[in-house]
Amino acid sequence: MTAPENNFISHLIELRSRILRAIVSVLVVFLCLAYFAQDLYHLLAMPLLATMPEGSNMIATDVAAPFFAPFKLTLVLSFFIAIPYVLYQIWGFVAPGLYKNEKNMVAPLLFSSTLLFYAGMAFAYFVVFPLAFAFFNSLELEGVLVSTDITSYLNFVLKIFFAFGLAFEIPVAIILLCWTGATNADSLRAKRPYVIVGVFVVGMLLTPPDVISQTLLALPMWLLFELGVIIGGLYSSKKQQQESS
């Protein structure tokens, strides 16, 4: 067997090992949280329960939903909690192939992208959910009793979590684009009017059909775009100075 084939097989073995470690980390967190599955679901439902009309409750339309909905939430939450370790495994696999300046750039981006994803989820839970659910439950229809299905609610909030978590990654995406030379801060500033329209379109597509949720997603995306442009501009200037010297 030739040396390139040996290297390829060794890379595959390492990749398998790191994927298994990432999966095991998620399972370990899940086993630790499984006992508290019901409590975790109640905590997730609090923003809705606090705004529901008096005398109304959440319901389960599937006989197995009271069991599977909390455990589905716990599994997804376990992945969210294990994200830093999962990213560490990814970093451990790709780091040997990076140059020193690339390592200095990628490591902070992995750390900041994790924090931004968590920040997006926290913003959705503490800001978006209370306002959006209060708006939804204020729209009373005669003869209609508000009783949200627990599985439908879980799917709804998970979509919102992913939407806001990914939306908060905008600065990281912009910095990577500036780093690779695909664009620069001046070009992005010139496209600001199109970006503003674009973030409201994205907010409309990723959130429920109400102005509150759409605006609460679009405004942070715009502000994060501006932050990414500022940091990307600083990095581009620093890179140009290093190249000129």
Coordinates of C-alpha atoms in Angstrom, one line a residue:
M1 CA 0.0 0.0 0.0
T2 CA 1.4 3.4 -1.0
A3 CA 2.0 6.3 1.3
P4 CA -0.9 8.4 -0.1
E5 CA -3.2 5.5 0.5
N6 CA -2.0 5.1 4.0
N7 CA -2.5 8.8 4.7
F8 CA -6.0 8.6 3.3
I9 CA -7.0 5.7 5.4
S10 CA -5.5 7.2 8.5
H11 CA -7.5 10.4 7.9
L12 CA -10.7 8.3 7.5
I13 CA -10.0 6.5 10.7
E14 CA -9.4 9.8 12.5
L15 CA -12.6 11.3 11.0
R16 CA -14.6 8.2 12.2
S17 CA -13.1 8.5 15.7
R18 CA -13.9 12.2 16.0
I19 CA -17.5 11.7 14.7
L20 CA -18.0 8.9 17.3
R21 CA -16.7 11.2 20.0
A22 CA -19.1 13.9 19.0
I23 CA -22.0 11.5 18.9
V24 CA -21.0 10.0 22.3
S25 CA -20.8 13.5 23.8
V26 CA -24.4 14.2 22.7
L27 CA -25.6 10.9 24.1
V28 CA -23.8 11.5 27.4
V29 CA -25.5 14.9 27.8
F30 CA -28.8 13.3 26.8
L31 CA -28.5 10.6 29.5
C32 CA -27.8 13.3 32.1
L33 CA -30.8 15.3 31.1
A34 CA -33.3 12.5 30.3
Y35 CA -34.6 12.4 33.9
F36 CA -35.5 16.1 33.7
A37 CA -37.2 15.8 30.3
Q38 CA -40.7 16.8 31.7
D39 CA -39.3 19.8 33.6
L40 CA -37.3 21.0 30.5
Y41 CA -40.5 20.9 28.4
H42 CA -42.4 22.8 31.0
L43 CA -39.6 25.4 31.1
L44 CA -39.8 25.7 27.3
A45 CA -43.6 26.1 27.4
M46 CA -43.5 28.8 30.0
P47 CA -43.5 31.7 27.5
L48 CA -46.7 30.3 26.0
L49 CA -48.4 29.3 29.2
A50 CA -47.8 32.8 30.7
T51 CA -49.8 34.4 27.8
M52 CA -52.6 31.8 27.3
P53 CA -56.2 32.8 28.3
E54 CA -57.2 31.8 31.8
G55 CA -58.7 28.3 31.9
S56 CA -56.9 27.1 28.8
N57 CA -54.2 24.5 28.7
M58 CA -51.9 22.8 26.2
I59 CA -53.1 19.5 24.8
A60 CA -51.7 16.3 23.3
T61 CA -53.5 15.0 20.2
D62 CA -51.2 11.9 19.9
V63 CA -51.4 9.3 22.6
A64 CA -47.6 9.0 22.8
A65 CA -46.9 12.8 22.6
P66 CA -46.6 13.4 26.3
F67 CA -43.7 10.9 26.3
F68 CA -42.0 11.7 23.0
A69 CA -42.2 15.5 22.9
P70 CA -40.2 16.0 26.1
F71 CA -37.5 13.5 25.0
K72 CA -37.3 15.0 21.5
L73 CA -36.7 18.4 23.2
T74 CA -34.1 16.8 25.5
L75 CA -32.2 15.2 22.5
V76 CA -32.1 18.5 20.6
L77 CA -31.1 20.4 23.7
S78 CA -28.3 17.8 24.3
F79 CA -26.9 18.6 20.8
F80 CA -27.1 22.3 21.5
I81 CA -25.2 21.9 24.8
A82 CA -22.6 19.6 23.2
I83 CA -21.9 22.0 20.3
P84 CA -18.7 23.3 21.8
Y85 CA -17.2 19.8 22.0
V86 CA -18.5 18.9 18.6
L87 CA -16.8 22.0 17.1
Y88 CA -13.7 21.1 19.0
Q89 CA -13.6 17.7 17.3
I90 CA -14.1 19.4 13.9
W91 CA -11.3 21.8 14.8
G92 CA -9.0 18.9 15.9
F93 CA -9.5 17.2 12.5
V94 CA -8.9 20.3 10.2
A95 CA -6.3 22.1 12.3
P96 CA -3.3 20.1 11.2
G97 CA -3.9 21.1 7.6
L98 CA -4.1 24.8 8.3
Y99 CA -1.3 27.4 8.3
K100 CA -0.5 29.3 11.4
N101 CA -2.4 32.5 10.4
E102 CA -5.4 30.4 9.4
K103 CA -5.4 28.7 12.8
N104 CA -5.3 32.1 14.5
M105 CA -8.3 33.1 12.5
V106 CA -10.5 29.9 12.6
A107 CA -10.2 29.2 16.3
P108 CA -11.8 32.5 17.5
L109 CA -14.4 32.2 14.8
L110 CA -15.5 28.7 16.1
F111 CA -15.7 30.1 19.6
S112 CA -17.6 33.2 18.6
S113 CA -20.0 31.3 16.3
T114 CA -20.9 29.1 19.3
L115 CA -21.6 32.1 21.5
L116 CA -23.6 33.8 18.7
F117 CA -25.8 30.7 18.2
Y118 CA -26.5 30.6 21.9
A119 CA -27.3 34.3 21.9
G120 CA -29.7 33.9 19.1
M121 CA -31.6 31.2 20.9
A122 CA -31.6 33.2 24.1
F123 CA -33.0 36.2 22.2
A124 CA -35.7 34.1 20.8
Y125 CA -36.7 32.6 24.2
F126 CA -36.6 35.8 26.3
V127 CA -37.6 38.4 23.8
V128 CA -39.4 37.0 20.8
F129 CA -41.5 34.3 22.4
P130 CA -43.2 36.5 25.1
L131 CA -44.1 39.2 22.5
A132 CA -45.2 36.8 19.8
F133 CA -47.3 34.6 22.0
A134 CA -48.9 37.5 23.7
F135 CA -49.9 38.8 20.2
F136 CA -51.2 35.4 19.0
N137 CA -53.3 34.9 22.2
S138 CA -54.7 38.4 22.1
L139 CA -56.5 37.5 18.8
E140 CA -59.5 35.9 20.3
L141 CA -62.1 34.3 18.0
E142 CA -65.6 33.8 19.2
G143 CA -66.3 30.2 20.0
V144 CA -62.6 29.2 19.7
L145 CA -60.8 27.8 22.8
V146 CA -57.0 28.3 22.6
S147 CA -55.4 24.9 23.3
T148 CA -52.0 24.4 21.7
D149 CA -50.8 20.9 20.9
I150 CA -47.5 20.1 22.6
T151 CA -45.9 18.5 19.6
S152 CA -46.9 21.4 17.3
Y153 CA -45.5 23.8 19.9
L154 CA -42.2 22.0 20.1
N155 CA -41.8 21.9 16.3
F156 CA -42.6 25.6 16.2
V157 CA -40.2 26.8 18.8
L158 CA -37.3 24.5 17.5
K159 CA -37.7 26.2 14.1
I160 CA -37.5 29.6 15.7
F161 CA -34.5 28.6 17.7
F162 CA -32.7 27.4 14.6
A163 CA -33.7 30.5 12.6
F164 CA -32.5 32.9 15.2
G165 CA -29.4 30.8 16.0
L166 CA -28.4 30.8 12.3
A167 CA -29.3 34.5 11.8
F168 CA -26.9 35.5 14.6
E169 CA -24.1 33.9 12.7
I170 CA -24.1 36.8 10.2
P171 CA -20.9 38.5 11.6
V172 CA -19.0 35.2 11.3
A173 CA -20.1 34.7 7.7
I174 CA -19.1 38.3 6.8
I175 CA -15.7 38.0 8.4
L176 CA -15.1 34.7 6.5
L177 CA -16.1 36.4 3.2
C178 CA -13.7 39.3 3.9
W179 CA -11.0 36.8 5.0
T180 CA -11.2 34.8 1.8
G181 CA -11.3 37.9 -0.4
A182 CA -14.8 37.1 -1.7
T183 CA -15.8 40.6 -0.8
N184 CA -14.7 43.6 1.4
A185 CA -16.3 46.0 3.8
D186 CA -16.7 48.8 1.3
S187 CA -18.5 46.6 -1.1
L188 CA -20.9 45.4 1.6
R189 CA -21.6 49.0 2.8
A190 CA -22.5 49.9 -0.8
K191 CA -25.1 47.0 -0.7
R192 CA -26.6 48.1 2.6
P193 CA -30.1 49.1 1.1
Y194 CA -30.4 45.6 -0.5
V195 CA -29.3 43.9 2.7
I196 CA -32.0 45.8 4.7
V197 CA -34.6 44.6 2.3
G198 CA -33.1 41.1 2.3
V199 CA -33.2 40.7 6.1
F200 CA -36.9 41.6 6.2
V201 CA -37.6 39.1 3.4
V202 CA -35.7 36.4 5.4
G203 CA -37.5 37.4 8.5
M204 CA -40.8 37.0 6.7
L205 CA -39.8 33.5 5.4
L206 CA -38.3 32.1 8.7
T207 CA -40.8 33.4 11.2
P208 CA -44.6 33.1 11.7
P209 CA -46.8 35.4 9.6
D210 CA -46.9 38.3 12.0
V211 CA -45.1 41.6 11.9
I212 CA -43.7 41.3 15.4
S213 CA -41.7 38.1 14.8
Q214 CA -40.5 39.2 11.4
T215 CA -39.3 42.6 12.8
L216 CA -37.6 41.0 15.8
L217 CA -35.6 38.8 13.5
A218 CA -34.9 41.3 10.8
L219 CA -33.6 44.1 13.1
P220 CA -30.9 41.9 14.9
M221 CA -29.8 40.6 11.5
W222 CA -29.3 44.1 10.2
L223 CA -27.4 45.1 13.4
L224 CA -25.3 42.0 13.2
F225 CA -24.6 42.7 9.5
E226 CA -23.3 46.2 10.5
L227 CA -21.1 44.6 13.2
G228 CA -19.7 42.1 10.8
V229 CA -18.9 44.8 8.3
I230 CA -17.0 46.8 11.0
I231 CA -15.0 43.8 12.2
G232 CA -14.4 42.6 8.6
G233 CA -13.2 46.1 7.7
L234 CA -10.7 46.1 10.6
Y235 CA -9.5 42.7 9.6
S236 CA -9.0 43.7 6.0
S237 CA -7.1 46.8 7.0
K238 CA -4.8 44.7 9.3
K239 CA -4.3 42.1 6.6
Q240 CA -3.3 44.8 4.0
Q241 CA -0.8 46.4 6.5
Q242 CA 0.8 43.0 7.0
E243 CA 1.1 42.3 3.3
S244 CA 2.5 45.8 2.6
S245 CA 5.1 45.4 5.3

